[in-house]
PDB file of C-alpha atoms in Angstrom:
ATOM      1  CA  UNK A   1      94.466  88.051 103.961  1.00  0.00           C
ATOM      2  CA  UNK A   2      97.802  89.166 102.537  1.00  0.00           C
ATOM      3  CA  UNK A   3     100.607  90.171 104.566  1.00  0.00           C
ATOM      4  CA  UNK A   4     102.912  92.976 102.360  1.00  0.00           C
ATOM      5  CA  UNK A   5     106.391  92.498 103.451  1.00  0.00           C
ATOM      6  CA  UNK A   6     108.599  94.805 105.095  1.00  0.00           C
ATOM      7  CA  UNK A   7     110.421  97.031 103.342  1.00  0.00           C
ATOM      8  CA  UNK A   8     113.774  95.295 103.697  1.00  0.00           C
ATOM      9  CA  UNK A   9     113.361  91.898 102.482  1.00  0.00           C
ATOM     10  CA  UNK A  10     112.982  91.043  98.659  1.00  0.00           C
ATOM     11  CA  UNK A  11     109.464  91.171  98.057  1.00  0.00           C
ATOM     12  CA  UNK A  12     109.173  94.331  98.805  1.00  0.00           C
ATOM     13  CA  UNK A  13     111.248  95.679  96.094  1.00  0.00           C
ATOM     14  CA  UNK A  14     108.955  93.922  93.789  1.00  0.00           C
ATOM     15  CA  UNK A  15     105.886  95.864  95.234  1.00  0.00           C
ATOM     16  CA  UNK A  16     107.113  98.883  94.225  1.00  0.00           C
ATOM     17  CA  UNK A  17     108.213  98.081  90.766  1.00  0.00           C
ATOM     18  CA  UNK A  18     105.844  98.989  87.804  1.00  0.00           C
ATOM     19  CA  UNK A  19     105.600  99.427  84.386  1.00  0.00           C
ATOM     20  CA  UNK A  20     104.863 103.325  83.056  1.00  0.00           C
ATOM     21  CA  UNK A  21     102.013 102.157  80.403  1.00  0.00           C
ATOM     22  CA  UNK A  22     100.180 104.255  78.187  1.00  0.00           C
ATOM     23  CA  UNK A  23      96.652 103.582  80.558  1.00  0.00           C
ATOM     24  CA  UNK A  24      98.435 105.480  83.394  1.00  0.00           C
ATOM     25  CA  UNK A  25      97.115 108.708  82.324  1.00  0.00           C
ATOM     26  CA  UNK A  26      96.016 111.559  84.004  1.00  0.00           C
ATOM     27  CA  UNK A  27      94.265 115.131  82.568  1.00  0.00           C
ATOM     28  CA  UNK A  28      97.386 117.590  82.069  1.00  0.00           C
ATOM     29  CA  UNK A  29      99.926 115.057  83.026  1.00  0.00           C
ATOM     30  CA  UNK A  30     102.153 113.018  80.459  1.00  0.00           C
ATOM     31  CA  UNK A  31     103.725 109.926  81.383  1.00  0.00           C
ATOM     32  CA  UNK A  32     106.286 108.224  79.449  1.00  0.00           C
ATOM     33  CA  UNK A  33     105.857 105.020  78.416  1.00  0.00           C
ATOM     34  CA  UNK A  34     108.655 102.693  79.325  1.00  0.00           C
ATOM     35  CA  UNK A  35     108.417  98.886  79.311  1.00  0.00           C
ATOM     36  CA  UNK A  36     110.817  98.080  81.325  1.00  0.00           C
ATOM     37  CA  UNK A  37     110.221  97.575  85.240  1.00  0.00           C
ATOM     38  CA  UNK A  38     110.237 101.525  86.926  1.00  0.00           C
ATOM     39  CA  UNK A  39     110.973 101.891  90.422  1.00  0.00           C
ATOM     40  CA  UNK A  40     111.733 105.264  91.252  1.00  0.00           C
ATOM     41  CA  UNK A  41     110.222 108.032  89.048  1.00  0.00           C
ATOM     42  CA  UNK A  42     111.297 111.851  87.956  1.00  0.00           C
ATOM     43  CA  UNK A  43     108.062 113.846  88.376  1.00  0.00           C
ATOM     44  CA  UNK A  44     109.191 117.290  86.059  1.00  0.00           C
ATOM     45  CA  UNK A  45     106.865 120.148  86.220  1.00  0.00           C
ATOM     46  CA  UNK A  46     106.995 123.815  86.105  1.00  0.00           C
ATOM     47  CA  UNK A  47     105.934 125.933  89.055  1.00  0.00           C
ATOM     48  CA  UNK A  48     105.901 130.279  89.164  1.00  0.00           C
ATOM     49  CA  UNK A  49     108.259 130.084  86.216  1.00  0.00           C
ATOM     50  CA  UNK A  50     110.970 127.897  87.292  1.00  0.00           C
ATOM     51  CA  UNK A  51     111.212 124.037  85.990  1.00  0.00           C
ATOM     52  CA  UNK A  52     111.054 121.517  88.711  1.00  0.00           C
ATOM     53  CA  UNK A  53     112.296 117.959  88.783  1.00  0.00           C
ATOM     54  CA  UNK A  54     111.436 115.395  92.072  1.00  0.00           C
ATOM     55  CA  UNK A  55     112.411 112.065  92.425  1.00  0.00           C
ATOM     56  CA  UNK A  56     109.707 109.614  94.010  1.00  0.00           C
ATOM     57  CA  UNK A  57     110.095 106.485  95.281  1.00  0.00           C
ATOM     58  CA  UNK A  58     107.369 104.804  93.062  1.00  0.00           C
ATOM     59  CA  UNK A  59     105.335 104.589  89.786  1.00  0.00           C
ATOM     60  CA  UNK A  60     102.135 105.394  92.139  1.00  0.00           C
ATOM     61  CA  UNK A  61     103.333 107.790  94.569  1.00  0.00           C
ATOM     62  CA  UNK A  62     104.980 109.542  91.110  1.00  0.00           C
ATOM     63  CA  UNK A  63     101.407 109.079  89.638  1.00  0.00           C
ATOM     64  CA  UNK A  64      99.733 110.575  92.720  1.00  0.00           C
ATOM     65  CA  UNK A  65     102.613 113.797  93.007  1.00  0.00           C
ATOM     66  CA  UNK A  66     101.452 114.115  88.894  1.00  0.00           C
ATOM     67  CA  UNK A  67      97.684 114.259  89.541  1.00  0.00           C
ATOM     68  CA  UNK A  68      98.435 116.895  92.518  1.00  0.00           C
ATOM     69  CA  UNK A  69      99.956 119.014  90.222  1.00  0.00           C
ATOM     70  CA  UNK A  70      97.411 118.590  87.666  1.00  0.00           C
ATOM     71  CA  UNK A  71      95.249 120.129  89.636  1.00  0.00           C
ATOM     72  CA  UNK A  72      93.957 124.054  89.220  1.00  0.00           C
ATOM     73  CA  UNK A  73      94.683 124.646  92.333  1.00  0.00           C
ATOM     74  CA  UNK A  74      98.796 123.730  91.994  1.00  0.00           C
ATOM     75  CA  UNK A  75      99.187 126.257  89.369  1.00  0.00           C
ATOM     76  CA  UNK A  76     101.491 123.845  87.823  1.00  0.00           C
ATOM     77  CA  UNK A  77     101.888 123.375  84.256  1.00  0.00           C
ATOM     78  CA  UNK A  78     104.373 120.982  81.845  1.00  0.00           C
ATOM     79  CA  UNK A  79     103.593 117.809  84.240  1.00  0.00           C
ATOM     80  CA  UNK A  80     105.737 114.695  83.184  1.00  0.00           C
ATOM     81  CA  UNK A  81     106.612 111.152  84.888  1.00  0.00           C
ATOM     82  CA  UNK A  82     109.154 109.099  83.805  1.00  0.00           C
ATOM     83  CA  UNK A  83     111.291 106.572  85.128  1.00  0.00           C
ATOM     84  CA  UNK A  84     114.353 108.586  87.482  1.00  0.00           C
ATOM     85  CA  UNK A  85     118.016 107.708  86.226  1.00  0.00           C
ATOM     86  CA  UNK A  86     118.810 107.522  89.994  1.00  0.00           C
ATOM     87  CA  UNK A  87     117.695 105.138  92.157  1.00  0.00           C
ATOM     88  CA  UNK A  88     117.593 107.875  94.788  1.00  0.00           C
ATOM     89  CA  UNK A  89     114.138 109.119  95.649  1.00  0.00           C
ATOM     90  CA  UNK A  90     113.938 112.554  96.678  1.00  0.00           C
ATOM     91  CA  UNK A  91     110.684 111.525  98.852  1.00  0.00           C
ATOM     92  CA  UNK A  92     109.076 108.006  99.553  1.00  0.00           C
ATOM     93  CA  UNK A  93     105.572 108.892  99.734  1.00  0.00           C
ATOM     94  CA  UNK A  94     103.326 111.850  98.035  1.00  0.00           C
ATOM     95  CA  UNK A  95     102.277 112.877 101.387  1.00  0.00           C
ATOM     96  CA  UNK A  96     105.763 113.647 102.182  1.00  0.00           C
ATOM     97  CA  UNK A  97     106.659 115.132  99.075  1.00  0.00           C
ATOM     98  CA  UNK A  98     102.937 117.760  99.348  1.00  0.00           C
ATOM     99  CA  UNK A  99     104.601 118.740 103.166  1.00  0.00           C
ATOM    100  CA  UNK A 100     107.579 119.469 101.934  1.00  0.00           C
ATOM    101  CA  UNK A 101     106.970 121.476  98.501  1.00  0.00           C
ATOM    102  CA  UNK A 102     102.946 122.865  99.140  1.00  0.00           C
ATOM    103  CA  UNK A 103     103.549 123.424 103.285  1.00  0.00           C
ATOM    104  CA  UNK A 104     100.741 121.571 105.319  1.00  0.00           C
ATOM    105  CA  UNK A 105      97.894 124.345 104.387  1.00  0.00           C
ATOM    106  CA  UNK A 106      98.799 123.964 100.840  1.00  0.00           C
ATOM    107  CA  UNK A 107      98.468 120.041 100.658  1.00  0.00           C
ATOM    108  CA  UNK A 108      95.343 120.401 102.981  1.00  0.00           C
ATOM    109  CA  UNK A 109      93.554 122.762  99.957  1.00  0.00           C
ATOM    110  CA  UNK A 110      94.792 120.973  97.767  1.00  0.00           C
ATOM    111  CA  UNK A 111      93.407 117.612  98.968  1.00  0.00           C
ATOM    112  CA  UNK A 112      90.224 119.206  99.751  1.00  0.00           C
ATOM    113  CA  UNK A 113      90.042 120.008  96.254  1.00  0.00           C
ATOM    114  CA  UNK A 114      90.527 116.632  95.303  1.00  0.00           C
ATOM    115  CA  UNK A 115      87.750 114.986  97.373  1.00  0.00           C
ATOM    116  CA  UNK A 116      85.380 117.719  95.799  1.00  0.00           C
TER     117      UNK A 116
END
């Protein structure tokens, strides 16, 4: 069994670091390539007309924000991930980021969707 460590002590930091590679694709979604270790990524998108830029706290919670808005559903278009000049994530977890930007009933569709 492995034990992940909490989020304060060193290992942890390492958990969440990843390299944006080119086999980190996802229909509709373009991810730069960076190969360098990414913490925090800039998921850009545009949504109703207006552009759209969150920071998430990690290469796959950014990857999992990207392939919500990929979907039909989102209504999203212009989806990019790349690695966030800030360390500063705007949310920690794509759960948190679907609450706060689709409302619960939005994130529940859209989910729904998903397991289709």
């Amino acid at each position: 069994m492995i034990k992940l460590a909490a989020d304060s002590s060193p290992v942890a930091k390492f958990i969440r670091h990843r390299r944006l590679v080119a086999d980190m694709r996802l229909p509709g979604v373009v991810a730069a390539e960076f190969q360098g270790w990414v913490g925090s990524c800039s998921v850009r998108y545009r949504l109703g007309g207006a552009e759209h830029a969150d920071v998430i706290s990690s290469v796959d919670e950014a990857l999992l924000v990207a392939g919500m808005l990929s979907a039909p559903l989102a209504g999203a278009d212009s989806v990019r991930v790349e690695p966030a000049t800030s360390g500063q994530a705007d949310f920690r977890t794509a759960l948190e980021w679907g609450r706060a930007r689709l409302g619960e009933v939005g994130l529940a569709k859209l989910l729904a969707w998903w397991s289709l």
